[in-house]
Short mmCIF file of C-alpha atoms and ligand atoms in Angstrom, two decimals:
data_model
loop_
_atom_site.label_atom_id
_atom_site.label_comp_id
_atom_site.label_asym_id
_atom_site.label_seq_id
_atom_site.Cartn_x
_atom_site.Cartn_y
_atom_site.Cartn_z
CA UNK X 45 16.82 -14.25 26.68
CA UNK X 46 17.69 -15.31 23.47
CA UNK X 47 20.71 -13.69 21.70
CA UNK X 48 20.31 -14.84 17.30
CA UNK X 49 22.99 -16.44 16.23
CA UNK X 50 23.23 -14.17 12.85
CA UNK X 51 26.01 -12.30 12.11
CA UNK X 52 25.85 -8.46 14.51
CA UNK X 53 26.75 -7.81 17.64
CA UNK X 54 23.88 -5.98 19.23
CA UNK X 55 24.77 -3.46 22.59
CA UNK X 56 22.04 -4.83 24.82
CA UNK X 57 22.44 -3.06 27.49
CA UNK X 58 22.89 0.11 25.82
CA UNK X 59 19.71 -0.20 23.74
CA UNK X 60 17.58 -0.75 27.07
CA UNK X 61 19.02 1.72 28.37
CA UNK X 62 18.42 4.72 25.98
CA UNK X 63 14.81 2.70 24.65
CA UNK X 64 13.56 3.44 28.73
CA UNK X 65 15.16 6.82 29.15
CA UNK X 66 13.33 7.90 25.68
CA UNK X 67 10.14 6.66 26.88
CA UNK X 68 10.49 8.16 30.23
CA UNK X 69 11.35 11.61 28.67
CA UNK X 70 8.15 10.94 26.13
CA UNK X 71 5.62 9.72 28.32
CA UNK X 72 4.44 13.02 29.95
CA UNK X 73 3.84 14.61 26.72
CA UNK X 74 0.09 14.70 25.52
CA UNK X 75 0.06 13.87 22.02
CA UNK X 76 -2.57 13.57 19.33
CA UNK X 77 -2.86 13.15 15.32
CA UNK X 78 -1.87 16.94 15.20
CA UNK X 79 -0.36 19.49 17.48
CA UNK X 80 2.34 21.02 19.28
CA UNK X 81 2.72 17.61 21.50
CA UNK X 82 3.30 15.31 18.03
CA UNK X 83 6.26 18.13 17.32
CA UNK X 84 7.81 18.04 20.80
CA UNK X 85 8.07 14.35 20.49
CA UNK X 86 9.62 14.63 16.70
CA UNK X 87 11.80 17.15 17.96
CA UNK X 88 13.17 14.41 21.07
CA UNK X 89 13.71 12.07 18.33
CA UNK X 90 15.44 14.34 16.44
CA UNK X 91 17.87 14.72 19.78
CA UNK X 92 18.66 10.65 18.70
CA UNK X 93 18.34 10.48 15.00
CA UNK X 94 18.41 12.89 12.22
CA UNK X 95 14.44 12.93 11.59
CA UNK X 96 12.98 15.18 8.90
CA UNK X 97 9.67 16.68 9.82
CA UNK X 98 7.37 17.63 7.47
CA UNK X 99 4.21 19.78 8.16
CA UNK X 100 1.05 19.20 5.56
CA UNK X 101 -1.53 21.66 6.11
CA UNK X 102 -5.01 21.71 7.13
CA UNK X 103 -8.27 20.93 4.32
CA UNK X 104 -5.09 19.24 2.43
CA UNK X 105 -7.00 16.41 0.44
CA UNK X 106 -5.34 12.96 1.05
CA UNK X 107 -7.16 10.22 -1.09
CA UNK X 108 -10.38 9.95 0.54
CA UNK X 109 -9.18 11.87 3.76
CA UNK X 110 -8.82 15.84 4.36
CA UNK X 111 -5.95 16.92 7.01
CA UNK X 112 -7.89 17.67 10.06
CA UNK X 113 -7.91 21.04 12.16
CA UNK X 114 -4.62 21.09 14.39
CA UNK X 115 -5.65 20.48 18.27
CA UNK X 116 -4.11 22.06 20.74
CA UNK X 117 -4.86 22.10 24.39
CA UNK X 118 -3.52 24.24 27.06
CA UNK X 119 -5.59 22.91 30.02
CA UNK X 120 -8.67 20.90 31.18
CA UNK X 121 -10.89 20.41 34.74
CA UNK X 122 -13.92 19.66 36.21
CA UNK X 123 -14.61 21.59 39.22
CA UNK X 124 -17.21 21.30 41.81
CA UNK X 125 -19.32 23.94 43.81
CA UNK X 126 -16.56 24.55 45.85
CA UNK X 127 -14.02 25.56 43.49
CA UNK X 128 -12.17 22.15 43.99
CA UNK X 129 -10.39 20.59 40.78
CA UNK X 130 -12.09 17.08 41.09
CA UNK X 131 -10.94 16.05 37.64
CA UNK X 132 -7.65 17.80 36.35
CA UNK X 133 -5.90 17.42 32.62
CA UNK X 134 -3.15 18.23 34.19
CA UNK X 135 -3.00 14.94 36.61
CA UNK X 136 -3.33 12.65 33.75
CA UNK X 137 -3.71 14.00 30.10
CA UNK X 138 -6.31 11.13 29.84
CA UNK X 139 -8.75 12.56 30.81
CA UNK X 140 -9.49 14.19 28.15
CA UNK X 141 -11.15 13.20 25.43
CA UNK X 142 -8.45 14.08 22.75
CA UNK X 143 -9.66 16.38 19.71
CA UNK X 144 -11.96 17.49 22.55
CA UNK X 145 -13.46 21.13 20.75
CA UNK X 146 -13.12 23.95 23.96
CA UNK X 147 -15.73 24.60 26.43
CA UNK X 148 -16.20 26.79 29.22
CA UNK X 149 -19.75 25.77 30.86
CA UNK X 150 -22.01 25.36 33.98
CA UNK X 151 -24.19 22.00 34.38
CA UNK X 152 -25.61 19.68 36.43
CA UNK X 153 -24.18 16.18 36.91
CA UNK X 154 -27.09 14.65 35.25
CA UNK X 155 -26.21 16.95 31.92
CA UNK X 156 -22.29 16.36 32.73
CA UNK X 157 -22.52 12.80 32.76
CA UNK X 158 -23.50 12.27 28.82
CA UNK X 159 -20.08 13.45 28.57
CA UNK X 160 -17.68 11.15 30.85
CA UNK X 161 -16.19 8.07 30.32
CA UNK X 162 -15.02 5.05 32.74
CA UNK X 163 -14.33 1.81 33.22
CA UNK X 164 -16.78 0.20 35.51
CA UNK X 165 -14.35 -3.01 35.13
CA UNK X 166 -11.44 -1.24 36.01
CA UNK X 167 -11.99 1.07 38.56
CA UNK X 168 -8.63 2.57 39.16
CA UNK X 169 -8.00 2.79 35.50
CA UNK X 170 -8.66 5.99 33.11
CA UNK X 171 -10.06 4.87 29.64
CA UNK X 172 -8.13 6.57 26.65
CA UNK X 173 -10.76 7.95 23.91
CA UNK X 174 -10.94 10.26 21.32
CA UNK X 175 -12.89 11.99 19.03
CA UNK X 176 -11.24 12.63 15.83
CA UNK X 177 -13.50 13.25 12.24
CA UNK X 178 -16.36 14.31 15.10
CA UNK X 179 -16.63 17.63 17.28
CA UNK X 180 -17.25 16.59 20.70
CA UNK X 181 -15.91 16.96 23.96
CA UNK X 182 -15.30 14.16 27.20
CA UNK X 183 -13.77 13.60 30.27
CA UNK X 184 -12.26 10.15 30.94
CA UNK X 185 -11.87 9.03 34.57
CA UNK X 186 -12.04 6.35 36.76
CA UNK X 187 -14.82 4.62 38.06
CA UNK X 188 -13.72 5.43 41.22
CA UNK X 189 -14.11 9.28 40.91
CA UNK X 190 -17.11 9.10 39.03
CA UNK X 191 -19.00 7.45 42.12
CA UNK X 192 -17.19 10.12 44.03
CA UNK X 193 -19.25 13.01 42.00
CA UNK X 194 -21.99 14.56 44.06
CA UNK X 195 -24.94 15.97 43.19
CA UNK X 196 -23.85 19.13 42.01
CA UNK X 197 -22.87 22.15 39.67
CA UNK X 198 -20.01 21.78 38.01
CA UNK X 199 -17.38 24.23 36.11
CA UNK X 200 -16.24 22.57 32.85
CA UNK X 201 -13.59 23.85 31.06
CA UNK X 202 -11.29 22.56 28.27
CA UNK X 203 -9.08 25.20 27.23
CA UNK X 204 -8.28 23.68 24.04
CA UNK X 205 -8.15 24.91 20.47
CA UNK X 206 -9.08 23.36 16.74
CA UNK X 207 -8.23 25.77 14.03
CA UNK X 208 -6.78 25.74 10.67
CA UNK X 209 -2.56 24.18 11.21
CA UNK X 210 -0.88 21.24 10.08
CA UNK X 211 -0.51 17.77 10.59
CA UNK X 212 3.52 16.95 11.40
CA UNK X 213 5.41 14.00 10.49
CA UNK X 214 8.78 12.37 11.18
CA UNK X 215 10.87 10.67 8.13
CA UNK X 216 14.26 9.60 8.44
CA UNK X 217 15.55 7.86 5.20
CA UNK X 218 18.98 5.72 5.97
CA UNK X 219 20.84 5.36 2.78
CA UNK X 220 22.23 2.03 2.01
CA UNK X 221 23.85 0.39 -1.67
CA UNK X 222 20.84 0.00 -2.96
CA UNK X 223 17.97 2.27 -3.34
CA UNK X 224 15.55 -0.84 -2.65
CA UNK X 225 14.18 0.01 1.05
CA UNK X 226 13.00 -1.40 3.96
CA UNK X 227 10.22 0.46 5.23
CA UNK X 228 9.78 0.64 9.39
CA UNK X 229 6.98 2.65 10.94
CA UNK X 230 5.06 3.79 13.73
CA UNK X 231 2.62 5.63 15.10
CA UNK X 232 3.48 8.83 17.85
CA UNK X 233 0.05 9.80 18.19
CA UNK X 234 -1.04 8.32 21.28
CA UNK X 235 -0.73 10.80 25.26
CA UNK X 236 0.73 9.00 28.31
CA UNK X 237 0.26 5.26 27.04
CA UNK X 238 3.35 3.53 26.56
CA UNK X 239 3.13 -0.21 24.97
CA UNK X 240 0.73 0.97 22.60
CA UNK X 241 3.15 3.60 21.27
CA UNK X 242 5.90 4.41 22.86
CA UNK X 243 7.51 1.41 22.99
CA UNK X 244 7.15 1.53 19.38
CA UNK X 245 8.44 4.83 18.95
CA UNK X 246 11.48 3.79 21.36
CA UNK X 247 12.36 0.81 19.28
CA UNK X 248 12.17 2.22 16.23
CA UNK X 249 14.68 5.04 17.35
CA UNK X 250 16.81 2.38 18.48
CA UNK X 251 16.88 0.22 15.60
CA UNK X 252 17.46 3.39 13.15
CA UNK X 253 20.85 4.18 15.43
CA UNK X 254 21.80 1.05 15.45
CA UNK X 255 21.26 0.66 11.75
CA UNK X 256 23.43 4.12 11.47
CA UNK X 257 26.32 1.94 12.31
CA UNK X 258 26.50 -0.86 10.25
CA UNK X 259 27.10 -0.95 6.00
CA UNK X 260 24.30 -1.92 4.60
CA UNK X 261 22.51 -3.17 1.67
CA UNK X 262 19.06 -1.85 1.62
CA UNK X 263 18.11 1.75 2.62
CA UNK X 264 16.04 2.41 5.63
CA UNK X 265 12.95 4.36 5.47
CA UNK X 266 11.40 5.13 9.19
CA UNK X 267 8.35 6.97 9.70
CA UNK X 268 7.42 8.27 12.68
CA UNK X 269 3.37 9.08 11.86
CA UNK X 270 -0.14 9.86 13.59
CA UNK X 271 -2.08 6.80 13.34
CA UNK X 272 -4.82 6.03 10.24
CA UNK X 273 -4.23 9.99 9.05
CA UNK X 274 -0.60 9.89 8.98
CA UNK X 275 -0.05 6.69 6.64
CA UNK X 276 -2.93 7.83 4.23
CA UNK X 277 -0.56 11.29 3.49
CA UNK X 278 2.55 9.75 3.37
CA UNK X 279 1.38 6.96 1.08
CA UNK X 280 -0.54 10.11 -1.41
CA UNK X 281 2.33 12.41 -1.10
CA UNK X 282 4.81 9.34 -2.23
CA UNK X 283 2.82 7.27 -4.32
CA UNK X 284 5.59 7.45 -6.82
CA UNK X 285 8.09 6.05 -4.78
CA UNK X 286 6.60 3.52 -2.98
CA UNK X 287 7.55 0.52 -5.70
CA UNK X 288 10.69 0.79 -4.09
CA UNK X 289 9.53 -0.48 -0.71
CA UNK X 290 10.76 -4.42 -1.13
CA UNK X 291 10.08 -5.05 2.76
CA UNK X 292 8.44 -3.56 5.74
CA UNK X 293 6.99 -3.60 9.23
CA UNK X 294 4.89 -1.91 11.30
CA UNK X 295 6.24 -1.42 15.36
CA UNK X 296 3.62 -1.57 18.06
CA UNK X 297 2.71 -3.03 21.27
CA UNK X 298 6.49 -4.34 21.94
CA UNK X 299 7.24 -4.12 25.89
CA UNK X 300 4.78 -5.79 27.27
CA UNK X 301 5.90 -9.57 28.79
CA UNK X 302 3.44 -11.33 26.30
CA UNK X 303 4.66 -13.79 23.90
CA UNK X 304 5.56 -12.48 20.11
CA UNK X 305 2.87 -12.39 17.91
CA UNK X 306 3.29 -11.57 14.28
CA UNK X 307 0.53 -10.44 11.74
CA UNK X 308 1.23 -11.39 8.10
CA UNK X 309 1.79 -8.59 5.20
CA UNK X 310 -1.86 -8.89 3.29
CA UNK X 311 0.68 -10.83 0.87
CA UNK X 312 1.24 -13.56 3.16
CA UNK X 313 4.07 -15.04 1.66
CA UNK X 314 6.42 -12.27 1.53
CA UNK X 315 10.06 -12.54 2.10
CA UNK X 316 9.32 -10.38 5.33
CA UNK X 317 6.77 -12.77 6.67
CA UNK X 318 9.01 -15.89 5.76
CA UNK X 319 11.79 -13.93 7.68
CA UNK X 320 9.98 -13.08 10.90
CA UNK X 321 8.74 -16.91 11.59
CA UNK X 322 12.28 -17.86 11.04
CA UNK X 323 13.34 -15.42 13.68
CA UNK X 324 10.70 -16.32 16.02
CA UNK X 325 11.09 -20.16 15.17
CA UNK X 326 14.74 -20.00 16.00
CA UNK X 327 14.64 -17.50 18.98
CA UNK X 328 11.23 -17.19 20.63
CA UNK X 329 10.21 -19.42 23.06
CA UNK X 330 6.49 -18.85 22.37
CA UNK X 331 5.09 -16.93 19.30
CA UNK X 332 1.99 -16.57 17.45
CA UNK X 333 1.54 -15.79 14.03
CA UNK X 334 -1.39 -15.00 12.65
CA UNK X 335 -2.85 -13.77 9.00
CA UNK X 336 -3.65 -10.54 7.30
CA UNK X 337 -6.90 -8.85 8.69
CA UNK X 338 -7.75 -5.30 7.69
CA UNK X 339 -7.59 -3.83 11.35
CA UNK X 340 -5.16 -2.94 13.42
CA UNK X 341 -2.46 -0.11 12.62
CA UNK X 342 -1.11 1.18 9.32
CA UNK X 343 -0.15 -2.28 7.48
CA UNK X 344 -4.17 -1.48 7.11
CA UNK X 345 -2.85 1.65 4.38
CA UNK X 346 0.34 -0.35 3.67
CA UNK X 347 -1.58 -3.43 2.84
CA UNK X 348 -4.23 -1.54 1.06
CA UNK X 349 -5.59 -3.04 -2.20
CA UNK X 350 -3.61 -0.65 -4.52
CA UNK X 351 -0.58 -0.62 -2.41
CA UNK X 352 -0.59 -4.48 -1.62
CA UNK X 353 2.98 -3.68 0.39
CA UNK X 354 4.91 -6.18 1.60
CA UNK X 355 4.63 -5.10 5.20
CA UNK X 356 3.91 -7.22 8.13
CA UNK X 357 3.56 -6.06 12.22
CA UNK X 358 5.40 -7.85 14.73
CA UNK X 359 4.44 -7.03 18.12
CA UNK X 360 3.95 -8.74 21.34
CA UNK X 361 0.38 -8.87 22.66
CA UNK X 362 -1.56 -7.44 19.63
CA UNK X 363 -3.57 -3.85 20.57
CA UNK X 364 -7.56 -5.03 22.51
CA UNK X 365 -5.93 -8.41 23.86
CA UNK X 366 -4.76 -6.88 27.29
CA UNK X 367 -7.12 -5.42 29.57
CA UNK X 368 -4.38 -2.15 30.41
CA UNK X 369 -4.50 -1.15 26.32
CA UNK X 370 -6.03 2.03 25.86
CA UNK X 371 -5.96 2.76 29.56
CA UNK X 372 -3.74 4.55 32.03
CA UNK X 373 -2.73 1.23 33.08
CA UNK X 374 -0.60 0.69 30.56
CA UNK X 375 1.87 3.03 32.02
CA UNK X 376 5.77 3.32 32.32
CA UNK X 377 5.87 0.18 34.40
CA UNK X 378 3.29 -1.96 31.92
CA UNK X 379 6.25 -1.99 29.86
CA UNK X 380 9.19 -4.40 30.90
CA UNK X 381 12.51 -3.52 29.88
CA UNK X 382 13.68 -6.96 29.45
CA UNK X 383 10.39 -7.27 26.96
CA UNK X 384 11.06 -4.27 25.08
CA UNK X 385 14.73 -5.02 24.80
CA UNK X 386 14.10 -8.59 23.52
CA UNK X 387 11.49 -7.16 20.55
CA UNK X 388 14.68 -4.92 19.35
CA UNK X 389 16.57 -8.36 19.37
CA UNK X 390 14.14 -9.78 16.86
CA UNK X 391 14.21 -6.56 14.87
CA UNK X 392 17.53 -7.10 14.43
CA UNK X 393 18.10 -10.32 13.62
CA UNK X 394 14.97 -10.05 11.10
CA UNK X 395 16.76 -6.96 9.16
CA UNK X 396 20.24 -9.27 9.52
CA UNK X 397 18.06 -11.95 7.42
CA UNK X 398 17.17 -9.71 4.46
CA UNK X 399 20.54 -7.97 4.56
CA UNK X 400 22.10 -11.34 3.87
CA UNK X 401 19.40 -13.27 2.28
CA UNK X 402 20.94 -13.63 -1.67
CA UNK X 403 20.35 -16.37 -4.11
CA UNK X 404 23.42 -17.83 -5.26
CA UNK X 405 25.37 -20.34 -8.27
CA UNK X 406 26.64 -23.67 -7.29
CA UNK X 407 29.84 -23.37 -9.29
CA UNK X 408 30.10 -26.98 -9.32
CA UNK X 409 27.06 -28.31 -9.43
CA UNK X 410 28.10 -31.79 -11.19
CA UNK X 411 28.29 -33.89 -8.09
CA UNK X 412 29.52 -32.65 -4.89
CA UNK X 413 33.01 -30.96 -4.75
CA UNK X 414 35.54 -32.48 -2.70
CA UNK X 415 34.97 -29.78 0.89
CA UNK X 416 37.91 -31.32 2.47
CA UNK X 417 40.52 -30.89 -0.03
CA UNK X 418 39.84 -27.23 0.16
CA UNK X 419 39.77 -26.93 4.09
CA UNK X 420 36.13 -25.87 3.68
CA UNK X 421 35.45 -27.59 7.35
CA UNK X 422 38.12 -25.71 8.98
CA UNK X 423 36.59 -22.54 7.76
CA UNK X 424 33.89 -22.68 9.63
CA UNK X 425 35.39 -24.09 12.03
CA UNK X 426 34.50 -23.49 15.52
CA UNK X 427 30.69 -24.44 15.52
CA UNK X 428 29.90 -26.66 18.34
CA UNK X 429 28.53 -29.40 15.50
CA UNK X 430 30.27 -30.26 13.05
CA UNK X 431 27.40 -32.75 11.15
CA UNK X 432 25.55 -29.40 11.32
CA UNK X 433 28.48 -27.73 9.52
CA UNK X 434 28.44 -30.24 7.00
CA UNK X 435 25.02 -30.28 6.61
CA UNK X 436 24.80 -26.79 6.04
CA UNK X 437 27.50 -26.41 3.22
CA UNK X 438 26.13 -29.57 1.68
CA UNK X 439 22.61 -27.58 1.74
CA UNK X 440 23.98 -24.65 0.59
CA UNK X 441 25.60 -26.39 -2.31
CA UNK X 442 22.42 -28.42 -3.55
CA UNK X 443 20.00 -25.95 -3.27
CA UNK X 444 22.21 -23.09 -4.64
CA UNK X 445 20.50 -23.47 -8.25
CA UNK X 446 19.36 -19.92 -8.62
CA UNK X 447 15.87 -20.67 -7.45
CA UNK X 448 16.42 -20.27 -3.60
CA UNK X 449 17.17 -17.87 -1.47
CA UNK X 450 19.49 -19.06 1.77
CA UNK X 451 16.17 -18.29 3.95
CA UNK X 452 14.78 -20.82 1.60
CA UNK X 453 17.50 -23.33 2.06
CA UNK X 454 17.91 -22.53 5.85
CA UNK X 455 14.14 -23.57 6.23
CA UNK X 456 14.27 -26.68 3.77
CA UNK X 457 17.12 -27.60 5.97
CA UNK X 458 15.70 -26.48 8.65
CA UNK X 459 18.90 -25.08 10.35
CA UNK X 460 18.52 -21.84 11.65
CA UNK X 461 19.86 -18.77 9.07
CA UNK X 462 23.10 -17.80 10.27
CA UNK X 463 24.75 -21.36 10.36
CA UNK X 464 23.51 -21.64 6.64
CA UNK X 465 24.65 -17.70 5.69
CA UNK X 466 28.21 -18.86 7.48
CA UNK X 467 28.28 -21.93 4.96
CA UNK X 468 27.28 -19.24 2.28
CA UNK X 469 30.09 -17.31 3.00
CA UNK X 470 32.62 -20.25 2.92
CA UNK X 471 31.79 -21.73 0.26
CA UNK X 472 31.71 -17.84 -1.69
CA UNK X 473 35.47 -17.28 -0.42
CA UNK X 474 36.43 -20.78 -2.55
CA UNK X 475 35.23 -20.00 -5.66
CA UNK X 476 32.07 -22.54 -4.96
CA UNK X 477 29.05 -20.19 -4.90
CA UNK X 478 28.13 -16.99 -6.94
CA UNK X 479 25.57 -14.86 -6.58
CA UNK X 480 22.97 -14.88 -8.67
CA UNK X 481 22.74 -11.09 -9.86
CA UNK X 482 26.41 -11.34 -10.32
CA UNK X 483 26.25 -14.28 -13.10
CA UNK X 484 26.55 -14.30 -16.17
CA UNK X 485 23.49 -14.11 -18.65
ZN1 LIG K 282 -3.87 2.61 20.11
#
């Protein structure tokens, strides 16, 4: 793996550690965009970092949305003539159809069937569905169990319940020097699948503890939020606020052993996106990056017209380009701890780029200065190249005009971020550089 060459130490081992134990702890929990299961995964994340969870209320009018019913579901079968469990909620809570409305009933197979769902492709493997803004009811199963079903009556029952409640949310604001913010967000609203949400949730948690430990420049916004629903109420209950969102991404789909792929802020040329593809041009061996479509998760709200955020998603394999998503194949194992840990990696280093991405003053910008006279090479000393060393102060120097950023001189010189930052620093401890915000009018 990798390890960036920027400037923090990351605890590897640690991170993979706690990131699998989380999901482990998460996974048998059946959540949806409301309920009791959505809280008892706030409240484990609360057990990391100090969330803040807010409850909006049913028929509360959210733009063009309304908070839904809260859905809660106690338990869920199929049984046959004989009294036998042949489907069971509480095997897999996949097989329900979540935001199923309850039903106790008797029916035929034929009438029974209008209501299941499989995978004739997959025949071991449980489709996830759901059935949010409609009232309806399913079972999801495998192919395999459906073929199994005789001609017979069957019991239905989902012992579930949609009534006036709330919709919950997790916010967890990290102050840093400035009150600019870095937004990071994901969604919690998805039962037992685990790269398409909790290894989300898992590095988010992660990255907000590690975050916890370091001083920093920017404050940290993290929202832990029900898909679609969730991102439409926090954007209308902080429209106010959200001008001082100068960065963002959205977490999903980051365990799985597929190569990066990043999805552009609706922007495109944000300093987000410019510093994720340096990240991923300096550390991954493979990556993808591809441009702003309105699908996908909630850079859709982020990236909406109004809003315009600059918030891109870096993930692995995107959601709907491996078979398991949406399945009950994308279980504990789908996810690969070496994967998972590598995505916080690139979190990292990509928050370690705006932290120390300034714009700075060549303070002698008539000609070059004299860098050996001042021991400039010895105080960077210890690189493994020292034309690279030279290179980079000599960047630094030229470009340093108060037009560009050192992300923008690291990728005109195409040296990766933390040998030109390093050069920054030197050149800032003698009196060559300034920054920018810091000069005079
Ligand atoms: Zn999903």
């Amino acid at each position: 793996m990798n390890i960036p060459n920027f400037n923090t130490t990351i605890d590897m081992k640690n991170a993979e550690k706690g990131m699998c134990q989380l999901m482990r702890e998460l996974y048998p929990i059946c959540r949806s965009i409301t309920g009791n299961g959505l809280r008892k995964t706030l409240n484990l994340i609360k057990d990391q970092i100090p969330i803040e969870i807010h409850e909006v209320p049913t028929g509360t009018q959210v733009f063009d949305w309304t908070i839904p019913k809260e859905w809660n579901i106690h338990d869920a079968y199929i049984k046959d003539s004989t009294g036998e469990r042949v489907i069971d909620f509480k095997k897999s809570n996949l097989h329900v159809v979540s935001y199923s409305k309850p039903i106790k009933a008797k029916m035929s197979l034929k009438e029974l069937q209008k209501n299941l769902f499989t995978l004739p492709n997959y025949p071991d493997w449980i489709p996830y569905r759901t059935s949010y803004y409609k009232e309806d009811w399913g079972f999801c199963l495998t192919h395999k169990q459906f073929l199994n079903l005789q001609d017979d009556e069957y019991e239905v029952c989902i012992d579930a319940s949609l009534e006036e409640g709330y919709l919950t949310y997790g916010e967890y604001l990290l102050e840093g020097d400035t009150t600019d913010e870095v937004l990071i967000s994901c969604h919690v609203c998805h039962p037992s699948l685990c790269n398409d949400n909790l290894s989300g949730i898992a590095l988010v948690t992660f990255l907000a503890k590690h975050l916890r430990q370091l001083s920093r420049r920017y404050s940290y916004r993290f929202l832990f939020m029900p898909g679609t629903i969730g991102s439409i109420t926090w954007l209308c209950l902080n429209e106010s606020q959200v001008s001082r969102i100068k960065h963002g991404l959205v977490v999903s789909c980051v365990g799985d052993r597929g190569p990066f792929t990043y999805k552009k802020s609706r922007r495109g040329d944000a300093e987000i996106d410019q510093a994720v593809m340096h990240v991923l041009k300096h550390t991954a061996k493979a990556y993808e990056i591809i441009d702003f479509f309105p699908y996908g998760y909630d850079e859709r709200q982020f990236c909406s017209p109004a809003f315009n955020l600059p918030v891109g998603c870096l993930m692995r394999t995107p959601h709907g380009r491996f078979p398991e998503y949406h399945t009950s194949a994308d279980n504990l194992d789908f996810v690969r701890p070496e994967c998972l840990v590598d995505s916080f990696v690139k979190y990292v280093s990509t928050v370690d780029v705006l932290e120390q991405n300034k714009t700075y003053l060549n303070q002698n910008p008539k000609c070059e200065p004299q860098l050996g006279k001042r021991g400039l090479y010895r105080a960077i000393g210890g690189q493994p190249d020292e034309r690279m060393t030279e290179l980079a102060l000599l960047w630094v120097l030229n470009l340093s005009d108060g037009t560009h950023t050192l992300l923008d001189i690291a990728e005109r010189a195409n040296l990766e971020f933390g040998v030109i930052s390093r050069a920054a620093e030197a050149l800032l401890a003698h009196g060559l550089l300034q920054e920018r915000s810091e000069a005079p009018a």
